[in-house]
Amino acid sequence: MSSTCSTLSRALDEPVEGTAATARTWLLLEQPGPWGAKALTSSHLDPALGRALEAAAKGTGVRVALIRRPGRHADSRMPATRRVYVAHTVPGNVWLHSATTTDPARLLDLDLPALGRGEAASFGAVLGGEPHDGDPLALVCTNGKRDRCCALLGRPLAAELASSGVEGVWEVTHLGGHRFSPTVLVLPYGYAYGRAQAHAVKEVLHGAREGRIVTEGCRGGSAWERPGQAAELAVRRAVREEAAQALSVVRTEGEAPRWEVTVAHVDGRRWRVAVAQGTSLPPRPESCGSVLGSPARMDVVDVRELTPAVMAG
């Protein structure tokens, strides 16, 4: 265990900010049983359907993932009815809808570009989906075929949360950043967390129920690209803003290795955040079994509130 990518990352104190997967909208399909490294095409889901969903989602802002209930994942028959969720994570239009289906191929009838824009109508029309009125979802990455840390650390976390009565816990196929395992995505707001522990996830979920974002251990909001994730978290911490939909990334200028990110508050305040792409040293594997590398990191260099005159200019 001492040589796993997550153990090395933790020992080297690699920052987690600005490392979340990017997706404005998440589309989740229940798929029990074992998952391969590329689960959409290597599970009990029809691989042709998996390939078609991947192709349909490309460039839409929608990320498709498989979910399953925590526990043993025997190679057993499929349930007649499967749960489907879709969540849009852009502040000002955050929502989570759910449905059930007996035919996963119906997902191909969804208007994925519209879902990516935050328009939920096709989810209701095609699947009979309705707004989710339950607890927030806690998606724990457990795909050990993708990286063994996700199985070694993610599965026990998911099981502990479920056995302690936490509602809305699912295992999910892939959230990126294996070396930050166990990793968790919380919907509907779309904030990801690394090196998660059960007590911390419970606090994150409690906050989400109240419309608050917990920044401790947060990798970023999936609605933004990685410089924006780091910038938005930096502003949250600087002004102690907890409200889930209070901040938005409204502009990102520049390119690697440096960006100027503008973060806006719903009350009209704005900040300009300088973000630099650094290199994590010494070299370490980004995944278990991979060669040594120097992962990119998002370093916030400066956070400056803009005056009305600057904003007008």
GROMACS .gro file of C-alpha atoms in nm:
model
  313
    1MET     CA    1   0.000   0.000   0.000
    2SER     CA    2   0.292   0.235   0.068
    3SER     CA    3   0.369   0.268  -0.303
    4THR     CA    4   0.018   0.352  -0.428
    5CYS     CA    5  -0.030   0.675  -0.616
    6SER     CA    6  -0.265   0.811  -0.349
    7THR     CA    7  -0.025   0.738  -0.065
    8LEU     CA    8   0.259   0.916  -0.245
    9SER     CA    9   0.040   1.214  -0.333
   10ARG     CA   10  -0.073   1.249   0.027
   11ALA     CA   11   0.283   1.214   0.160
   12LEU     CA   12   0.402   1.484  -0.080
   13ASP     CA   13   0.111   1.710   0.023
   14GLU     CA   14   0.002   1.762  -0.336
   15PRO     CA   15  -0.274   2.027  -0.347
   16VAL     CA   16  -0.618   1.911  -0.460
   17GLU     CA   17  -0.757   2.248  -0.572
   18GLY     CA   18  -0.826   2.281  -0.942
   19THR     CA   19  -0.822   1.907  -1.014
   20ALA     CA   20  -1.191   1.820  -1.054
   21ALA     CA   21  -1.334   1.663  -1.367
   22THR     CA   22  -1.506   1.921  -1.585
   23ALA     CA   23  -1.872   1.887  -1.681
   24ARG     CA   24  -2.154   2.134  -1.681
   25THR     CA   25  -2.402   1.845  -1.673
   26TRP     CA   26  -2.370   1.490  -1.537
   27LEU     CA   27  -2.579   1.205  -1.681
   28LEU     CA   28  -2.572   0.896  -1.459
   29LEU     CA   29  -2.704   0.551  -1.544
   30GLU     CA   30  -2.735   0.269  -1.292
   31GLN     CA   31  -2.530  -0.027  -1.410
   32PRO     CA   32  -2.473  -0.303  -1.152
   33GLY     CA   33  -2.206  -0.566  -1.183
   34PRO     CA   34  -1.835  -0.538  -1.258
   35TRP     CA   35  -1.685  -0.245  -1.448
   36GLY     CA   36  -1.382  -0.247  -1.674
   37ALA     CA   37  -1.127   0.034  -1.702
   38LYS     CA   38  -1.347   0.211  -1.960
   39ALA     CA   39  -1.676   0.123  -1.800
   40LEU     CA   40  -1.914   0.258  -2.065
   41THR     CA   41  -1.780   0.000  -2.309
   42SER     CA   42  -1.654  -0.267  -2.067
   43SER     CA   43  -1.936  -0.355  -1.831
   44HIS     CA   44  -2.268  -0.535  -1.861
   45LEU     CA   45  -2.397  -0.231  -2.049
   46ASP     CA   46  -2.423  -0.301  -2.420
   47PRO     CA   47  -2.084  -0.174  -2.547
   48ALA     CA   48  -2.246  -0.041  -2.866
   49LEU     CA   49  -2.476   0.170  -2.648
   50GLY     CA   50  -2.181   0.285  -2.441
   51ARG     CA   51  -1.991   0.396  -2.752
   52ALA     CA   52  -2.299   0.573  -2.886
   53LEU     CA   53  -2.350   0.762  -2.558
   54GLU     CA   54  -1.984   0.868  -2.554
   55ALA     CA   55  -2.012   0.994  -2.912
   56ALA     CA   56  -2.343   1.173  -2.848
   57ALA     CA   57  -2.209   1.351  -2.539
   58LYS     CA   58  -1.887   1.474  -2.700
   59GLY     CA   59  -1.870   1.852  -2.708
   60THR     CA   60  -2.205   1.900  -2.531
   61GLY     CA   61  -2.078   1.971  -2.179
   62VAL     CA   62  -2.244   1.647  -2.062
   63ARG     CA   63  -2.039   1.378  -1.894
   64VAL     CA   64  -2.188   1.027  -1.888
   65ALA     CA   65  -2.101   0.792  -1.603
   66LEU     CA   66  -2.224   0.464  -1.460
   67ILE     CA   67  -2.335   0.424  -1.100
   68ARG     CA   68  -2.418   0.130  -0.874
   69ARG     CA   69  -2.521   0.080  -0.515
   70PRO     CA   70  -2.239   0.017  -0.263
   71GLY     CA   71  -2.166  -0.345  -0.183
   72ARG     CA   72  -2.067  -0.665  -0.358
   73HIS     CA   73  -2.080  -0.656  -0.736
   74ALA     CA   74  -2.140  -1.013  -0.839
   75ASP     CA   75  -2.175  -1.107  -1.203
   76SER     CA   76  -2.553  -1.140  -1.171
   77ARG     CA   77  -2.856  -1.065  -1.386
   78MET     CA   78  -2.956  -0.705  -1.451
   79PRO     CA   79  -3.245  -0.540  -1.269
   80ALA     CA   80  -3.555  -0.474  -1.476
   81THR     CA   81  -3.560  -0.107  -1.378
   82ARG     CA   82  -3.259   0.122  -1.350
   83ARG     CA   83  -3.219   0.464  -1.193
   84VAL     CA   84  -3.108   0.757  -1.410
   85TYR     CA   85  -3.001   1.099  -1.286
   86VAL     CA   86  -2.911   1.419  -1.465
   87ALA     CA   87  -2.765   1.721  -1.286
   88HIS     CA   88  -2.675   2.066  -1.417
   89THR     CA   89  -2.407   2.235  -1.208
   90VAL     CA   90  -2.378   2.594  -1.337
   91PRO     CA   91  -2.463   2.846  -1.061
   92GLY     CA   92  -2.789   3.026  -1.118
   93ASN     CA   93  -2.939   2.718  -1.284
   94VAL     CA   94  -2.843   2.423  -1.064
   95TRP     CA   95  -3.082   2.128  -1.071
   96LEU     CA   96  -3.098   1.752  -1.023
   97HIS     CA   97  -3.364   1.535  -1.188
   98SER     CA   98  -3.420   1.161  -1.162
   99ALA     CA   99  -3.605   0.890  -1.351
  100THR     CA  100  -3.620   0.515  -1.395
  101THR     CA  101  -3.598   0.321  -1.718
  102THR     CA  102  -3.629  -0.039  -1.834
  103ASP     CA  103  -3.445   0.042  -2.157
  104PRO     CA  104  -3.109   0.223  -2.123
  105ALA     CA  105  -3.105   0.282  -2.501
  106ARG     CA  106  -3.370   0.549  -2.439
  107LEU     CA  107  -3.087   0.773  -2.321
  108LEU     CA  108  -2.989   0.814  -2.685
  109ASP     CA  109  -3.318   0.997  -2.740
  110LEU     CA  110  -3.219   1.270  -2.494
  111ASP     CA  111  -3.125   1.613  -2.627
  112LEU     CA  112  -2.773   1.614  -2.485
  113PRO     CA  113  -2.674   1.959  -2.620
  114ALA     CA  114  -2.982   2.104  -2.447
  115LEU     CA  115  -2.899   1.919  -2.123
  116GLY     CA  116  -2.548   2.062  -2.147
  117ARG     CA  117  -2.700   2.411  -2.169
  118GLY     CA  118  -2.908   2.346  -1.859
  119GLU     CA  119  -3.240   2.272  -2.030
  120ALA     CA  120  -3.406   1.970  -1.867
  121ALA     CA  121  -3.716   1.935  -2.088
  122SER     CA  122  -3.599   1.632  -2.287
  123PHE     CA  123  -3.523   1.436  -1.970
  124GLY     CA  124  -3.886   1.465  -1.869
  125ALA     CA  125  -4.020   1.405  -2.218
  126VAL     CA  126  -3.809   1.097  -2.291
  127LEU     CA  127  -3.776   0.930  -1.951
  128GLY     CA  128  -4.053   1.089  -1.748
  129GLY     CA  129  -3.789   1.244  -1.526
  130GLU     CA  130  -3.885   1.481  -1.247
  131PRO     CA  131  -3.693   1.704  -1.004
  132HIS     CA  132  -3.515   1.493  -0.743
  133ASP     CA  133  -3.670   1.566  -0.405
  134GLY     CA  134  -3.435   1.355  -0.197
  135ASP     CA  135  -3.096   1.416  -0.040
  136PRO     CA  136  -2.792   1.529  -0.240
  137LEU     CA  137  -2.601   1.254  -0.417
  138ALA     CA  138  -2.258   1.143  -0.298
  139LEU     CA  139  -2.079   0.966  -0.583
  140VAL     CA  140  -1.772   0.774  -0.468
  141CYS     CA  141  -1.526   0.660  -0.735
  142THR     CA  142  -1.470   0.285  -0.689
  143ASN     CA  143  -1.351   0.166  -1.030
  144GLY     CA  144  -1.058  -0.052  -0.932
  145LYS     CA  145  -1.000  -0.155  -1.294
  146ARG     CA  146  -0.920   0.210  -1.366
  147ASP     CA  147  -0.692   0.247  -1.064
  148ARG     CA  148  -0.654   0.019  -0.764
  149CYS     CA  149  -0.668   0.313  -0.519
  150CYS     CA  150  -1.030   0.370  -0.617
  151ALA     CA  151  -1.113   0.016  -0.506
  152LEU     CA  152  -0.886   0.002  -0.201
  153LEU     CA  153  -1.005   0.336  -0.065
  154GLY     CA  154  -1.328   0.420  -0.244
  155ARG     CA  155  -1.525   0.102  -0.182
  156PRO     CA  156  -1.476   0.103   0.197
  157LEU     CA  157  -1.579   0.470   0.208
  158ALA     CA  158  -1.895   0.407   0.006
  159ALA     CA  159  -1.980   0.107   0.223
  160GLU     CA  160  -1.923   0.302   0.546
  161LEU     CA  161  -2.142   0.589   0.431
  162ALA     CA  162  -2.421   0.356   0.321
  163SER     CA  163  -2.410   0.142   0.635
  164SER     CA  164  -2.429   0.452   0.855
  165GLY     CA  165  -2.758   0.550   0.692
  166VAL     CA  166  -2.640   0.825   0.459
  167GLU     CA  167  -2.890   0.860   0.176
  168GLY     CA  168  -2.792   0.922  -0.184
  169VAL     CA  169  -2.464   0.726  -0.180
  170TRP     CA  170  -2.362   0.562  -0.507
  171GLU     CA  171  -2.043   0.416  -0.647
  172VAL     CA  172  -1.939   0.583  -0.974
  173THR     CA  173  -1.711   0.478  -1.256
  174HIS     CA  174  -1.457   0.757  -1.288
  175LEU     CA  175  -1.400   1.106  -1.144
  176GLY     CA  176  -1.035   1.152  -1.243
  177GLY     CA  177  -0.747   1.216  -1.007
  178HIS     CA  178  -0.692   0.861  -0.879
  179ARG     CA  179  -0.404   0.987  -0.666
  180PHE     CA  180  -0.654   1.188  -0.459
  181SER     CA  181  -0.854   0.876  -0.368
  182PRO     CA  182  -1.100   0.836  -0.222
  183THR     CA  183  -1.266   1.092  -0.447
  184VAL     CA  184  -1.628   1.202  -0.417
  185LEU     CA  185  -1.856   1.416  -0.634
  186VAL     CA  186  -2.157   1.579  -0.468
  187LEU     CA  187  -2.460   1.666  -0.678
  188PRO     CA  188  -2.648   1.882  -0.761
  189TYR     CA  189  -2.380   2.148  -0.706
  190GLY     CA  190  -2.103   1.949  -0.872
  191TYR     CA  191  -1.817   2.004  -0.626
  192ALA     CA  192  -1.560   1.725  -0.602
  193TYR     CA  193  -1.357   1.626  -0.297
  194GLY     CA  194  -1.032   1.439  -0.253
  195ARG     CA  195  -0.882   1.223   0.023
  196ALA     CA  196  -1.235   1.204   0.158
  197GLN     CA  197  -1.327   1.051   0.492
  198ALA     CA  198  -1.676   0.953   0.600
  199HIS     CA  199  -1.717   1.224   0.864
  200ALA     CA  200  -1.605   1.491   0.617
  201VAL     CA  201  -1.841   1.366   0.345
  202LYS     CA  202  -2.130   1.379   0.592
  203GLU     CA  203  -2.047   1.743   0.664
  204VAL     CA  204  -2.028   1.819   0.292
  205LEU     CA  205  -2.369   1.659   0.238
  206HIS     CA  206  -2.516   1.844   0.535
  207GLY     CA  207  -2.389   2.166   0.382
  208ALA     CA  208  -2.530   2.078   0.040
  209ARG     CA  209  -2.873   2.016   0.190
  210GLU     CA  210  -2.856   2.370   0.328
  211GLY     CA  211  -2.721   2.518   0.005
  212ARG     CA  212  -2.367   2.559   0.142
  213ILE     CA  213  -2.032   2.457  -0.004
  214VAL     CA  214  -1.766   2.312   0.224
  215THR     CA  215  -1.424   2.408   0.088
  216GLU     CA  216  -1.211   2.179   0.307
  217GLY     CA  217  -1.071   1.906   0.082
  218CYS     CA  218  -1.252   2.049  -0.220
  219ARG     CA  219  -1.103   1.987  -0.565
  220GLY     CA  220  -1.331   2.237  -0.737
  221GLY     CA  221  -1.666   2.279  -0.907
  222SER     CA  222  -1.708   2.074  -1.222
  223ALA     CA  223  -1.887   2.358  -1.403
  224TRP     CA  224  -1.552   2.534  -1.452
  225GLU     CA  225  -1.228   2.451  -1.627
  226ARG     CA  226  -0.942   2.390  -1.387
  227PRO     CA  227  -0.805   2.746  -1.361
  228GLY     CA  228  -1.159   2.861  -1.283
  229GLN     CA  229  -1.201   2.588  -1.022
  230ALA     CA  230  -0.894   2.707  -0.834
  231ALA     CA  231  -0.992   3.074  -0.869
  232GLU     CA  232  -1.348   3.025  -0.745
  233LEU     CA  233  -1.231   2.829  -0.441
  234ALA     CA  234  -0.972   3.096  -0.363
  235VAL     CA  235  -1.239   3.367  -0.363
  236ARG     CA  236  -1.470   3.154  -0.148
  237ARG     CA  237  -1.198   3.118   0.111
  238ALA     CA  238  -1.085   3.481   0.091
  239VAL     CA  239  -1.432   3.624   0.158
  240ARG     CA  240  -1.567   3.325   0.356
  241GLU     CA  241  -1.853   3.271   0.114
  242GLU     CA  242  -2.044   2.947   0.170
  243ALA     CA  243  -2.360   2.999  -0.037
  244ALA     CA  244  -2.362   2.737  -0.313
  245GLN     CA  245  -2.469   2.958  -0.602
  246ALA     CA  246  -2.316   3.288  -0.493
  247LEU     CA  247  -2.008   3.281  -0.720
  248SER     CA  248  -1.956   3.227  -1.091
  249VAL     CA  249  -1.653   3.220  -1.316
  250VAL     CA  250  -1.745   3.476  -1.581
  251ARG     CA  251  -1.419   3.511  -1.776
  252THR     CA  252  -1.091   3.325  -1.815
  253GLU     CA  253  -0.818   3.498  -2.011
  254GLY     CA  254  -0.476   3.367  -2.105
  255GLU     CA  255  -0.343   3.020  -2.158
  256ALA     CA  256  -0.108   2.782  -1.984
  257PRO     CA  257   0.092   2.848  -1.781
  258ARG     CA  258  -0.093   3.161  -1.661
  259TRP     CA  259  -0.452   3.280  -1.659
  260GLU     CA  260  -0.648   3.579  -1.532
  261VAL     CA  261  -0.983   3.457  -1.404
  262THR     CA  262  -1.274   3.687  -1.322
  263VAL     CA  263  -1.506   3.561  -1.049
  264ALA     CA  264  -1.840   3.735  -0.994
  265HIS     CA  265  -2.069   3.740  -0.690
  266VAL     CA  266  -2.446   3.759  -0.724
  267ASP     CA  267  -2.432   4.084  -0.523
  268GLY     CA  268  -2.225   4.252  -0.797
  269ARG     CA  269  -1.876   4.222  -0.653
  270ARG     CA  270  -1.601   4.089  -0.877
  271TRP     CA  271  -1.248   3.960  -0.829
  272ARG     CA  272  -0.959   3.906  -1.066
  273VAL     CA  273  -0.761   3.597  -0.976
  274ALA     CA  274  -0.418   3.518  -1.117
  275VAL     CA  275  -0.368   3.143  -1.159
  276ALA     CA  276  -0.039   2.986  -1.262
  277GLN     CA  277   0.016   2.630  -1.375
  278GLY     CA  278   0.288   2.480  -1.164
  279THR     CA  279   0.457   2.141  -1.162
  280SER     CA  280   0.427   1.893  -0.879
  281LEU     CA  281   0.773   1.781  -0.771
  282PRO     CA  282   0.940   1.544  -0.707
  283PRO     CA  283   0.805   1.320  -0.985
  284ARG     CA  284   0.539   1.071  -0.883
  285PRO     CA  285   0.297   0.835  -1.063
  286GLU     CA  286  -0.033   0.995  -1.156
  287SER     CA  287  -0.193   0.650  -1.142
  288CYS     CA  288  -0.087   0.323  -0.987
  289GLY     CA  289   0.148   0.141  -1.221
  290SER     CA  290   0.214   0.441  -1.443
  291VAL     CA  291   0.554   0.593  -1.507
  292LEU     CA  292   0.678   0.876  -1.290
  293GLY     CA  293   0.547   1.215  -1.396
  294SER     CA  294   0.513   1.572  -1.276
  295PRO     CA  295   0.138   1.647  -1.262
  296ALA     CA  296   0.027   2.000  -1.335
  297ARG     CA  297  -0.108   2.199  -1.042
  298MET     CA  298  -0.314   2.517  -1.029
  299ASP     CA  299  -0.146   2.775  -0.805
  300VAL     CA  300  -0.341   3.089  -0.713
  301VAL     CA  301  -0.092   3.376  -0.726
  302ASP     CA  302  -0.317   3.672  -0.646
  303VAL     CA  303  -0.678   3.752  -0.557
  304ARG     CA  304  -0.781   4.114  -0.614
  305GLU     CA  305  -1.126   4.263  -0.573
  306LEU     CA  306  -1.217   4.491  -0.861
  307THR     CA  307  -1.340   4.842  -0.795
  308PRO     CA  308  -1.649   4.974  -0.980
  309ALA     CA  309  -1.419   5.191  -1.195
  310VAL     CA  310  -1.210   4.892  -1.300
  311MET     CA  311  -1.522   4.687  -1.374
  312ALA     CA  312  -1.666   4.969  -1.584
  313GLY     CA  313  -1.344   5.000  -1.778
   0.00000   0.00000   0.00000
